[in-house]
mmCIF file of C-alpha atoms and ligand atoms in Angstrom:
data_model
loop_
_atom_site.group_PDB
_atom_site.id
_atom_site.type_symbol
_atom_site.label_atom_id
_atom_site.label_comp_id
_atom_site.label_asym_id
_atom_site.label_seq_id
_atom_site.Cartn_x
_atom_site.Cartn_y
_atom_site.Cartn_z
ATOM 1 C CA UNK A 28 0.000 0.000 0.000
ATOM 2 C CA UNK A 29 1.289 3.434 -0.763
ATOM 3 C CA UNK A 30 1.619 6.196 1.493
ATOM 4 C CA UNK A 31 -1.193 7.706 1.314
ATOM 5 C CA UNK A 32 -3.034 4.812 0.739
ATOM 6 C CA UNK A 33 -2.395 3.905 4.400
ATOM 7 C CA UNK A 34 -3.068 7.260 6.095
ATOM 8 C CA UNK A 35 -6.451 7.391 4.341
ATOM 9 C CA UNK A 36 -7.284 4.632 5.047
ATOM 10 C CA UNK A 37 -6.645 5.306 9.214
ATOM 11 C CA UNK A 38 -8.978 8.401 8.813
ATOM 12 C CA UNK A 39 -11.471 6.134 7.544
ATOM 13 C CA UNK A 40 -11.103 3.878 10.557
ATOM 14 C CA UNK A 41 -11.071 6.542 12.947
ATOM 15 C CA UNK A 42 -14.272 7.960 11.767
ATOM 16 C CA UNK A 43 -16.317 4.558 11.611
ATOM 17 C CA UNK A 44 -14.879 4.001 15.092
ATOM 18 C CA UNK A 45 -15.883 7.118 16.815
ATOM 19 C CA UNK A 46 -19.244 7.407 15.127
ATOM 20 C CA UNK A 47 -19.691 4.151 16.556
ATOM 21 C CA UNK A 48 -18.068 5.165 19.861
ATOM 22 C CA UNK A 49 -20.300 8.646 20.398
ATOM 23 C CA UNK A 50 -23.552 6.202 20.458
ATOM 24 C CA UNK A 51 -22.457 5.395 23.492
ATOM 25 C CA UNK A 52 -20.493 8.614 24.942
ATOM 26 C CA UNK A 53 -22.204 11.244 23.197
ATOM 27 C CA UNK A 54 -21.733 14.483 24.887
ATOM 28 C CA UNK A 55 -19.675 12.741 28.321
ATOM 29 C CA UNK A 56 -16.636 13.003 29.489
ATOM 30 C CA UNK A 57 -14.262 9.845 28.908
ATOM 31 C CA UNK A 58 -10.742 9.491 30.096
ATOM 32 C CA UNK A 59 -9.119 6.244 30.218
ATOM 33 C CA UNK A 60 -10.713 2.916 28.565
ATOM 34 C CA UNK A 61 -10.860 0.008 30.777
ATOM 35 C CA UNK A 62 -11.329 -3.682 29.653
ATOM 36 C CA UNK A 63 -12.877 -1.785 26.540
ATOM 37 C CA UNK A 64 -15.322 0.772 27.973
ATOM 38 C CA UNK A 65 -14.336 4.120 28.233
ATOM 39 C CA UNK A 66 -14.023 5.431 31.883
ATOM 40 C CA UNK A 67 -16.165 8.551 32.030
ATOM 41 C CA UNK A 68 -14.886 11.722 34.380
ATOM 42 C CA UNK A 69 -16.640 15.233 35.604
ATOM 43 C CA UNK A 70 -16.529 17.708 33.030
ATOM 44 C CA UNK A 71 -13.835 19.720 35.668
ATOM 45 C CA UNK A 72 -11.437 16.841 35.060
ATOM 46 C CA UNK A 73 -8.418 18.461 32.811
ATOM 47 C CA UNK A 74 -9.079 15.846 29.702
ATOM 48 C CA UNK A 75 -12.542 17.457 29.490
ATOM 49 C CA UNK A 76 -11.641 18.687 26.039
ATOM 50 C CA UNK A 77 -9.901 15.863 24.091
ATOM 51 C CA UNK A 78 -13.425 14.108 23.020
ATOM 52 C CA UNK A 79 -15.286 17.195 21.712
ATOM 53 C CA UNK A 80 -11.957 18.122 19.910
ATOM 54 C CA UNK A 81 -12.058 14.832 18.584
ATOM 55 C CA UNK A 82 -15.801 15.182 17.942
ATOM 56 C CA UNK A 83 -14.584 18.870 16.029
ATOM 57 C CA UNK A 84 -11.670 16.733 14.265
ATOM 58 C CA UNK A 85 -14.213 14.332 12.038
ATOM 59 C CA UNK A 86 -17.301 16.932 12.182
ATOM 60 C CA UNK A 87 -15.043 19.403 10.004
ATOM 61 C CA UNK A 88 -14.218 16.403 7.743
ATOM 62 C CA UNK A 89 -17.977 14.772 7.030
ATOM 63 C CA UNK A 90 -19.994 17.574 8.782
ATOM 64 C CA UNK A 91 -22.011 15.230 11.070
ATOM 65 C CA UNK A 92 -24.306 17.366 12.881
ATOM 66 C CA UNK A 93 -25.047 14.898 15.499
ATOM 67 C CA UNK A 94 -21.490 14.718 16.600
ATOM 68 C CA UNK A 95 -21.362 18.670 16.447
ATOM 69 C CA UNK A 96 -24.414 18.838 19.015
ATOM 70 C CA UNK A 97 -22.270 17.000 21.251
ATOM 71 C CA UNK A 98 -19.212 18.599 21.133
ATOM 72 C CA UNK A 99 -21.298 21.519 21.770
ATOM 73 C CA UNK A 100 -23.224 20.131 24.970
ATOM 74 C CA UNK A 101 -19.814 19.262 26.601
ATOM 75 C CA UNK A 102 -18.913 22.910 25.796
ATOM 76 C CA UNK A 103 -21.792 24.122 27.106
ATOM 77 C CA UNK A 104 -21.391 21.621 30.266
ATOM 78 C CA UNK A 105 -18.391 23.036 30.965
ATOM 79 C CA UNK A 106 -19.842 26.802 31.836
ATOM 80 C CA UNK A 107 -20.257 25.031 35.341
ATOM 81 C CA UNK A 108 -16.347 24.570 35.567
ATOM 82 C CA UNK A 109 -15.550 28.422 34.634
ATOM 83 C CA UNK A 110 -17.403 29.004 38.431
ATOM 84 C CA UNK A 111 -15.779 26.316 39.865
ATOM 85 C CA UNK A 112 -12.509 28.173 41.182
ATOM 86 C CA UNK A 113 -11.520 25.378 43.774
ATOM 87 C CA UNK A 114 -11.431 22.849 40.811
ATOM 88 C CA UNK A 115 -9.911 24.638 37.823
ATOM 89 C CA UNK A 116 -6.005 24.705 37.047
ATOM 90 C CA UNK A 117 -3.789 25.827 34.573
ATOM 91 C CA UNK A 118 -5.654 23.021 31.575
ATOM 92 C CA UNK A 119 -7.697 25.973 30.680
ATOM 93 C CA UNK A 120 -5.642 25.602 27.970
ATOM 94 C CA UNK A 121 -6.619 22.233 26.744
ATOM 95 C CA UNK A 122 -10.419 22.498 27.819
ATOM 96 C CA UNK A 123 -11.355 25.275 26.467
ATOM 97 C CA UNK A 124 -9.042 25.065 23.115
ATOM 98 C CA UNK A 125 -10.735 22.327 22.080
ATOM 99 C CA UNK A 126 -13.768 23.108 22.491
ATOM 100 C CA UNK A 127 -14.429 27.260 22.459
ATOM 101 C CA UNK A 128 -11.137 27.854 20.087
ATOM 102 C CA UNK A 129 -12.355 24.938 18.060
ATOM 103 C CA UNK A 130 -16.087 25.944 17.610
ATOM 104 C CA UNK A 131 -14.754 29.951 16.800
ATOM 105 C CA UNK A 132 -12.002 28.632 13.985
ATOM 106 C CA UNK A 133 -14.420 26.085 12.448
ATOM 107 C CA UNK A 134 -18.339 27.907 12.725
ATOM 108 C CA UNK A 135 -17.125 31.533 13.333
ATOM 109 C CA UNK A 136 -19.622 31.585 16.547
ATOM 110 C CA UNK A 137 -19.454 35.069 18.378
ATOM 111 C CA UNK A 138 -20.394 33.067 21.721
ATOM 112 C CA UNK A 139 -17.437 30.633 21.037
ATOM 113 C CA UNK A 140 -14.978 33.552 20.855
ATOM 114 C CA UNK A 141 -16.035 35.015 24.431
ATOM 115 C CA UNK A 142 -16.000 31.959 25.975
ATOM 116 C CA UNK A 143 -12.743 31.188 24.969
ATOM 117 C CA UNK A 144 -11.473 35.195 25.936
ATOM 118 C CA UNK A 145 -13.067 34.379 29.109
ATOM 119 C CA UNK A 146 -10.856 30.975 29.547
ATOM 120 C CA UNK A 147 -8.303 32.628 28.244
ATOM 121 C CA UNK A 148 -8.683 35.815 31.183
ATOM 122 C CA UNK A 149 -9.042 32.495 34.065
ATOM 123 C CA UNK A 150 -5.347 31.108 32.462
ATOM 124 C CA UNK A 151 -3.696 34.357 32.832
ATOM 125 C CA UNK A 152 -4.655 34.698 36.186
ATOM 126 C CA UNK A 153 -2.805 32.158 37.642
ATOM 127 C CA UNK A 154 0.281 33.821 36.547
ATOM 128 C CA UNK A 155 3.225 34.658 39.239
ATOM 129 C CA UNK A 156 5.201 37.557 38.147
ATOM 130 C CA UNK A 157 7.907 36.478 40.547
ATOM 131 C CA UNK A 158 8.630 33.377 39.186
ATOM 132 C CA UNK A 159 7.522 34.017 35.808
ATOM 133 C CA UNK A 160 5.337 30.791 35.917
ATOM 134 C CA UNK A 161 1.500 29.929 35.313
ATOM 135 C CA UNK A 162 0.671 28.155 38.456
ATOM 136 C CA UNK A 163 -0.341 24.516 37.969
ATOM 137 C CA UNK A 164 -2.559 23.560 40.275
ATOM 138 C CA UNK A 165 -4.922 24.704 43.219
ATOM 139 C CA UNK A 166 -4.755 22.500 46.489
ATOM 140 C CA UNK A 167 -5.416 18.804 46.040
ATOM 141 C CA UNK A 168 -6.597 18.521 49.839
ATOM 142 C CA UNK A 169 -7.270 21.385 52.289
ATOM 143 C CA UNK A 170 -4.477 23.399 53.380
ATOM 144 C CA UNK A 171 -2.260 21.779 50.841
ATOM 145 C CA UNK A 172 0.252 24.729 49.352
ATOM 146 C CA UNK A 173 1.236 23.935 46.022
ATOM 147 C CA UNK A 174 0.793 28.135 44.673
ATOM 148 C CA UNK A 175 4.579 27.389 43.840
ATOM 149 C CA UNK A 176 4.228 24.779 41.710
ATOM 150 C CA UNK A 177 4.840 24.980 37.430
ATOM 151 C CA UNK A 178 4.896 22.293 34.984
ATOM 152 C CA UNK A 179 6.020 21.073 31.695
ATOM 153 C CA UNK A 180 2.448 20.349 30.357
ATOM 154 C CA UNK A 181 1.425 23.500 30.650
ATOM 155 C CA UNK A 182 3.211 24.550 27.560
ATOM 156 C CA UNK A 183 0.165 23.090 25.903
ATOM 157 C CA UNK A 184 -1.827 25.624 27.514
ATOM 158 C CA UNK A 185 -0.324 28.257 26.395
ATOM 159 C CA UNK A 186 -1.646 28.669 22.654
ATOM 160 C CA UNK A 187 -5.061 29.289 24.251
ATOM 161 C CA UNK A 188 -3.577 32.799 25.511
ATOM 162 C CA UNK A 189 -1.418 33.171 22.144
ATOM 163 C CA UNK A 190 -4.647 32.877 20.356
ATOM 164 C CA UNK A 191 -6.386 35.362 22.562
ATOM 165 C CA UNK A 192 -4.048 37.963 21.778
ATOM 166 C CA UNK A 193 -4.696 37.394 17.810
ATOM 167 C CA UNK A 194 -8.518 37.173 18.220
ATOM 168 C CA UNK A 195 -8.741 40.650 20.729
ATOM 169 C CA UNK A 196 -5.586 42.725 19.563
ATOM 170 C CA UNK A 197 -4.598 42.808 23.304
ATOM 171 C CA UNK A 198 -1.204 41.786 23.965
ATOM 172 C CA UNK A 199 -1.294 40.843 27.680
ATOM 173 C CA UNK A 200 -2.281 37.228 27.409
ATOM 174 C CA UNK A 201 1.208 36.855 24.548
ATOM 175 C CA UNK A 202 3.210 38.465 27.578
ATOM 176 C CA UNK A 203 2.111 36.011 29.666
ATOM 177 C CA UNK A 204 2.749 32.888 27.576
ATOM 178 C CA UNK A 205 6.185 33.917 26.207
ATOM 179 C CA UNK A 206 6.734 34.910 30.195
ATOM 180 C CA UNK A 207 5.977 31.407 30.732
ATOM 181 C CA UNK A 208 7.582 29.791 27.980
ATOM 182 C CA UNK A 209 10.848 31.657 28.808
ATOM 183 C CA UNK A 210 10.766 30.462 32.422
ATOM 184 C CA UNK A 211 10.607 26.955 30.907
ATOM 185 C CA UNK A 212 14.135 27.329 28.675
ATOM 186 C CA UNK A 213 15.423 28.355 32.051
ATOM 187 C CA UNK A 214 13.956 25.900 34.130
ATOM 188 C CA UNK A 215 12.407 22.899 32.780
ATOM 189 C CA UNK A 216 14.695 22.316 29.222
ATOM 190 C CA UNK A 217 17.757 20.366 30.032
ATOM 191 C CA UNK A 218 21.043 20.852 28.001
ATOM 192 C CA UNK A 219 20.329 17.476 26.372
ATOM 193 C CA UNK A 220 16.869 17.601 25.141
ATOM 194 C CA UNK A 221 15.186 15.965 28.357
ATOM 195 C CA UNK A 222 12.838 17.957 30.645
ATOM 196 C CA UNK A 223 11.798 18.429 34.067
ATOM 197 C CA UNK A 224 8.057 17.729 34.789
ATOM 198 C CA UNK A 225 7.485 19.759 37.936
ATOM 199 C CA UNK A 226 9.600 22.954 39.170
ATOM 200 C CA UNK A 227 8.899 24.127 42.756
ATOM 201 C CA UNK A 228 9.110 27.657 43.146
ATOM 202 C CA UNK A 229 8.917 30.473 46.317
ATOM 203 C CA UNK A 230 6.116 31.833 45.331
ATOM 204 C CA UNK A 231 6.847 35.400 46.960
ATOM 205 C CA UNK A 232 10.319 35.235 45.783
ATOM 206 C CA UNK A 233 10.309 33.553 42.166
ATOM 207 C CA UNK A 234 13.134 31.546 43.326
ATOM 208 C CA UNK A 235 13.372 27.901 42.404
ATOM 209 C CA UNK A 236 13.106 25.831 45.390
ATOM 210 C CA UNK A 237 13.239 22.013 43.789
ATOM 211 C CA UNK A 238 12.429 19.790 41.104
ATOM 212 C CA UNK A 239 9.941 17.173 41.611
ATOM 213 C CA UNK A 240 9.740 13.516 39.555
ATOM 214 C CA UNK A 241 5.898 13.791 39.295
ATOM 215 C CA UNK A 242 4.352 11.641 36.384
ATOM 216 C CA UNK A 243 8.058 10.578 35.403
ATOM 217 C CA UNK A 244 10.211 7.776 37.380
ATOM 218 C CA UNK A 245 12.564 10.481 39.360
ATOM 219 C CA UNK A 246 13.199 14.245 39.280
ATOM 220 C CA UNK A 247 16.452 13.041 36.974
ATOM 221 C CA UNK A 248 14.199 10.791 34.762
ATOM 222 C CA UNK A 249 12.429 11.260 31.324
ATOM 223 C CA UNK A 250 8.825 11.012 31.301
ATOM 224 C CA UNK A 251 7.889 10.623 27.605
ATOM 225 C CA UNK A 252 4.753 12.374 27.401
ATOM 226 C CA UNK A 253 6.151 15.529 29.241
ATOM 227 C CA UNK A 254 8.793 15.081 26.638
ATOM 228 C CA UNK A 255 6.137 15.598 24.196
ATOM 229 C CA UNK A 256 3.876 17.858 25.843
ATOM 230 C CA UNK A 257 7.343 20.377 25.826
ATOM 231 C CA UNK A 258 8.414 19.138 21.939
ATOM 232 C CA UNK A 259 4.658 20.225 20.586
ATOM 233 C CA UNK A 260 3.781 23.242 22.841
ATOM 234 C CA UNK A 261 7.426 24.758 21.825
ATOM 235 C CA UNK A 262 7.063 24.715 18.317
ATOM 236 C CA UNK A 263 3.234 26.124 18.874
ATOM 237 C CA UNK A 264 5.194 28.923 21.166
ATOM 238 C CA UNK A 265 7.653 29.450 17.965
ATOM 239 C CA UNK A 266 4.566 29.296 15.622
ATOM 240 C CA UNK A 267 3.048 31.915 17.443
ATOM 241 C CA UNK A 268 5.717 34.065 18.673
ATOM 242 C CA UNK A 269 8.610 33.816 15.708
ATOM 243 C CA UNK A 270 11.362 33.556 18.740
ATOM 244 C CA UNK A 271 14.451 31.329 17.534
ATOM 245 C CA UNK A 272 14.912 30.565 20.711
ATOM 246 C CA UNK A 273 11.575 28.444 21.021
ATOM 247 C CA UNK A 274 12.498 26.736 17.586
ATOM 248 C CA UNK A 275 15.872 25.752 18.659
ATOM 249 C CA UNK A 276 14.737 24.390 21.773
ATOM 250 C CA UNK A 277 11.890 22.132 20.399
ATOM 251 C CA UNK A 278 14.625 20.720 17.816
ATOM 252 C CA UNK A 279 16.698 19.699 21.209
ATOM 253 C CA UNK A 280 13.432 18.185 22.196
ATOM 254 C CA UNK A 281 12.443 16.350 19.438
ATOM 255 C CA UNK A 282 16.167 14.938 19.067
ATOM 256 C CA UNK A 283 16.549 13.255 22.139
ATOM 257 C CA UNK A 284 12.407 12.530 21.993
ATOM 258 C CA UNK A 285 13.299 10.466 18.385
ATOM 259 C CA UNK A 286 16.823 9.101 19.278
ATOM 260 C CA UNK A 287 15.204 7.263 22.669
ATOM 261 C CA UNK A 288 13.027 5.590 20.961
ATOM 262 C CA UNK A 289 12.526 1.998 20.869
ATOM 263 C CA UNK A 290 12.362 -0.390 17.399
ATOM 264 C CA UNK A 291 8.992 0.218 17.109
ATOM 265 C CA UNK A 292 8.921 4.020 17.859
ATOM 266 C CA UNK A 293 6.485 4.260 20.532
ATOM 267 C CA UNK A 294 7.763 5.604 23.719
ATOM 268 C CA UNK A 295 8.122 3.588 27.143
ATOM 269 C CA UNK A 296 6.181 5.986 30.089
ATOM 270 C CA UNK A 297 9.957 7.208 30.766
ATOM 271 C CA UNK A 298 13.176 7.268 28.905
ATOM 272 C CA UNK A 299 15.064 6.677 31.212
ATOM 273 C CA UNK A 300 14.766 3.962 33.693
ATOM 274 C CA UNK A 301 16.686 1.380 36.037
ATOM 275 C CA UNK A 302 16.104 -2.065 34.536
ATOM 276 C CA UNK A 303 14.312 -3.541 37.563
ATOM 277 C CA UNK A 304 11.458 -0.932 37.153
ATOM 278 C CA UNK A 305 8.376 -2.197 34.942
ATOM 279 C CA UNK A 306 8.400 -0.205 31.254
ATOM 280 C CA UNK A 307 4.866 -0.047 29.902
ATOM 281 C CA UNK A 308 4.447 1.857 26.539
ATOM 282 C CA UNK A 309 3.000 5.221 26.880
ATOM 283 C CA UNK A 310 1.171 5.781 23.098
ATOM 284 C CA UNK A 311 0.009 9.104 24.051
ATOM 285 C CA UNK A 312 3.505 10.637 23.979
ATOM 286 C CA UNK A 313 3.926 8.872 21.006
ATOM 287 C CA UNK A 314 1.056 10.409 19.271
ATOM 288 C CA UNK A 315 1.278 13.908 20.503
ATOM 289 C CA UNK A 316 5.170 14.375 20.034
ATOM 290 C CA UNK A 317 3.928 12.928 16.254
ATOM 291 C CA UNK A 318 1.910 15.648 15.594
ATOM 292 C CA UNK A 319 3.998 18.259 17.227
ATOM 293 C CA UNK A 320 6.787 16.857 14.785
ATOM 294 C CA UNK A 321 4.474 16.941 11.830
ATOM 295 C CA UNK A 322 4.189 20.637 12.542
ATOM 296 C CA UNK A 323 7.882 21.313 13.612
ATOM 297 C CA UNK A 324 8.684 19.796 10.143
ATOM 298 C CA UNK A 325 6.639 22.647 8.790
ATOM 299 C CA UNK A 326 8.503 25.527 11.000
ATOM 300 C CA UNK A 327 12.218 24.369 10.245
ATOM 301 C CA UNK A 328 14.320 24.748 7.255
ATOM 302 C CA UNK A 329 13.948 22.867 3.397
ATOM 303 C CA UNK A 330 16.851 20.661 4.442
ATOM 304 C CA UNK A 331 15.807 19.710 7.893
ATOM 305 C CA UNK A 332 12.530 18.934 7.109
ATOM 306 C CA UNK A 333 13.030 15.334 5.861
ATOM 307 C CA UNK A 334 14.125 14.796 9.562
ATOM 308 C CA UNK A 335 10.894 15.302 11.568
ATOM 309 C CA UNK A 336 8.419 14.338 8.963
ATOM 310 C CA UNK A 337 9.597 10.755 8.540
ATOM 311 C CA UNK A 338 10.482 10.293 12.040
ATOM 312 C CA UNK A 339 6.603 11.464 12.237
ATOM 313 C CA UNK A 340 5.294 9.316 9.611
ATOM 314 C CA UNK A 341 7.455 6.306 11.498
ATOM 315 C CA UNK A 342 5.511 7.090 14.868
ATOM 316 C CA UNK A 343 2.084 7.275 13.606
ATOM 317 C CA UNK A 344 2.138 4.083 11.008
ATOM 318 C CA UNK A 345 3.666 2.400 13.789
ATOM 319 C CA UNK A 346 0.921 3.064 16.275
ATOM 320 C CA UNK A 347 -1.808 2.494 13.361
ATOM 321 C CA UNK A 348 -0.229 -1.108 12.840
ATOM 322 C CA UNK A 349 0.307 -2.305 16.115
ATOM 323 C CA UNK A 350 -1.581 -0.059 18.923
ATOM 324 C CA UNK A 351 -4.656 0.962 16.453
ATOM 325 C CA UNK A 352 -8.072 -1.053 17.834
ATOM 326 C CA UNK A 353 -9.382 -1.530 14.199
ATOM 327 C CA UNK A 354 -9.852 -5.172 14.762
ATOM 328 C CA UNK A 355 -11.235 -5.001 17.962
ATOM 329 C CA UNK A 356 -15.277 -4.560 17.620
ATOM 330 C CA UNK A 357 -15.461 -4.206 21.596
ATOM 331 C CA UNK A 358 -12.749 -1.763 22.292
ATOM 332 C CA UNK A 359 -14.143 1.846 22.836
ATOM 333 C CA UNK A 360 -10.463 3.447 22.592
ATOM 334 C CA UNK A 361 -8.574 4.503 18.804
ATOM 335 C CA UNK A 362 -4.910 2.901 20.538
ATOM 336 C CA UNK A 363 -4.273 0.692 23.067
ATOM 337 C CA UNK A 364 -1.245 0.690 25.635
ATOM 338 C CA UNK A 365 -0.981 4.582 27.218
ATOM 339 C CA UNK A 366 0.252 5.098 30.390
ATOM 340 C CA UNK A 367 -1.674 7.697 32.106
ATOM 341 C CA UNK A 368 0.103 7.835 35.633
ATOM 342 C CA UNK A 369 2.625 5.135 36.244
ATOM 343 C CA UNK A 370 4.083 6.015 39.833
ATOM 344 C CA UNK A 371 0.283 6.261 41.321
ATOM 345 C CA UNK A 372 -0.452 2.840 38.784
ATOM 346 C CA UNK A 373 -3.592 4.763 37.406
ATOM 347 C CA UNK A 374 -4.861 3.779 34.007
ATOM 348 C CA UNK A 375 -1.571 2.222 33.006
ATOM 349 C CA UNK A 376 -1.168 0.168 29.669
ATOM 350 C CA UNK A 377 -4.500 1.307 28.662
ATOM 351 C CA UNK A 378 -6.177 3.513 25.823
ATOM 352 C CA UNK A 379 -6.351 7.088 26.604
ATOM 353 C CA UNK A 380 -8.452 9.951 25.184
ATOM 354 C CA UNK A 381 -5.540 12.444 24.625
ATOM 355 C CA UNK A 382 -3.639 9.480 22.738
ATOM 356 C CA UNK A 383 -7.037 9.226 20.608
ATOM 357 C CA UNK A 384 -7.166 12.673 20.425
ATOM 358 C CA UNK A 385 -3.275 13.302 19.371
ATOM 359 C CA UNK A 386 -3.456 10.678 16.752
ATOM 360 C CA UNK A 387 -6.858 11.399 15.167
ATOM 361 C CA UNK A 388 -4.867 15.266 14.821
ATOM 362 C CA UNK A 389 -1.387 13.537 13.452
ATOM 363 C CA UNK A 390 -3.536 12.082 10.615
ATOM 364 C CA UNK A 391 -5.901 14.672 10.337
ATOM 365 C CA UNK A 392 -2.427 16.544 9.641
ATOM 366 C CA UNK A 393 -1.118 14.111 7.308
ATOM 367 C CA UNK A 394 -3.963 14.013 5.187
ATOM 368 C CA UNK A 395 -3.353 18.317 4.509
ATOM 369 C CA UNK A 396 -5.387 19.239 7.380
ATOM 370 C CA UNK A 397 -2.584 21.218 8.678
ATOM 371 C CA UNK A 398 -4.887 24.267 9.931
ATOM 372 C CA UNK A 399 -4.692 23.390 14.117
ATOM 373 C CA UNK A 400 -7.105 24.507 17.120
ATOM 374 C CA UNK A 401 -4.315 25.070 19.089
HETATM 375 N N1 LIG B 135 -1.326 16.700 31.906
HETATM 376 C C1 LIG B 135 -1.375 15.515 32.678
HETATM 377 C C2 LIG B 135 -0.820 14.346 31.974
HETATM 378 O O1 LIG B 135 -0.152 14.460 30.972
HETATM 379 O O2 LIG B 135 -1.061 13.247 32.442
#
């Protein structure tokens, strides 16, 4: 089969599968799928986006209004969350990109466009001018202080401010972001291409106090999908902002993100490892660092481009051969074996909704859809 043979024919799976799928999960919130049946979470939960944006990903393609009407009624669920100050963090970003952003760039909906200025307002709120960092999280558990804590996933947050800027001519929420994305060259990008997932700041002083393992095996470790969360939301930062700096540091991102990884190009949940320690696949990193690469191959030089579009193209035909659930009538997830949270053992080696999500975008992109809601 030809390229493009192949990559059509995934779209085409993809779309029968999450017809089938949104029977089922219509306008809900799923998360993680578990023996087969996706795991459903409140719409406050930070992956509240990734299944209307996957909903928006095939409606633009076959304009299927019943799959519009839901992405629009978890939209619409999620005016709850914007009240909800105890419960809402820093993934602003992703909810309301991918479902506000996404609603304004495909139907040109005034209401779309102030809801996602309004997210957009909530993001840049949690900045620290200190520290230069958008604050993560709020307390997990009374009385817990974590107002000093940054980390790498928020770089995917970030286009919803860049985008805010663009869509009201006000440059505050770009100060913020490129703010924020500086901070992370200082503090989270390591000289070889590995980052940090969680930086500990004072937050009265801006100083940096410690950094934490978190998701990954050890503060020293590699988790994968932070790895890709920082490869695709720097190249967004350079698509946005034109700063070399964010181009050169994605390309030190990407490199050690494509020379760790294994025969069959999907990450394990952290590159780097003792032996002893159990190494479950993450396919989420895989996918997202995929379609960040797809559009880093789009930001770089003629000459380099060859370099991140096939290492791309290797990724995602990889996890459409041997992770894709086409075969498996019963299976409610698009790829199987993610790794959602290894050190507290949560959803690990199972289909996730931002690995759908990621890879449903990766070959959205390699079919010319190259036009993002981020
Ligand atoms: N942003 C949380 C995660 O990647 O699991």
């Amino acid at each position: 089969m030809n390229q493009k043979a192949w990559q059509a024919e995934a779209w085409e799976k993809i779309v029968k599968k999450v017809e089938k799928t949104s029977e089922r999960i219509q306008d809900r919130f799923p998360h993680a799928s578990v023996a087969g049946v996706y795991q459903l979470e409140p719409a406050s939960w930070w992956t509240a986006g990734f299944w209307p944006g996957l909903l928006w990903l095939i409606y633009r393609d076959t304009k299927d209004d019943r799959l519009r009407s839901y992405a629009q009624s978890c939209e619409s669920q999620l005016d709850q969350v914007i009240l909800d100050y105890e419960r809402l963090d820093h993934d602003i970003g992703f909810m309301w990109t991918l479902t506000s952003v996404a609603r304004y760039k495909l139907l040109g909906e005034a209401s779309a466009k102030r809801k996602g200025l309004l997210a957009a307002n909530l993001l840049s709120a949690r900045f620290n001018n200190k520290g230069n960092y958008i604050r993560a999280w709020n307390p997990w558990s009374p009385g817990e202080d974590n107002s000093g804590l940054a980390i790498i996933d928020c770089m995917m947050n970030l286009p919803l401010l860049f985008w805010a800027t663009q869509e009201s001519c006000d440059p505050r929420y770009k100060h913020i972001a490129e703010a924020h994305a500086n901070m992370v060259l200082q503090h989270f990008i390591r000289p070889d291409g590995s980052v940090n997932h969680i930086v500990r700041f004072d937050p009265s002083t801006g100083e940096q106090l410690e950094v934490i393992g978190g998701q990954g095996y050890a503060p020293n470790s590699a988790w994968s999908r932070g790895t890709a969360w920082a490869l695709y939301g720097l190249t967004l930062a350079y698509q946005y902002m034109k700063d070399d700096q964010y181009l050169d540091a994605a390309k030190r991102v990407a490199h050690f993100f494509i020379a760790n990884l294994p025969d069959d190009y999907v990450p394990h949940w952290d590159f780097r490892l003792p032996e002893q320690i159990a190494n479950p696949r993450d396919s989420s990193a895989a996918a997202c660092a995929a379609s960040g690469l797809l559009l880093l191959s789009r930001m770089v030089s003629v000459e380099e481009q060859a370099l991140y579009r096939n290492s791309a193209e290797k990724i995602i035909y990889s996890l459409y051969k041997h992770y894709g659930t086409w075969d498996l009538e019963a299976e409610e997830g698009l790829l199987l074996h993610g790794t959602s949270h290894f050190p507290e053992q949560r959803n690990v080696d199972v289909p996730l909704i931002y690995g759908d999500y990621y890879f449903a975008e990766a070959i959205a992109q390699l079919n010319g859809h190259t036009e993002l809601f981020w």
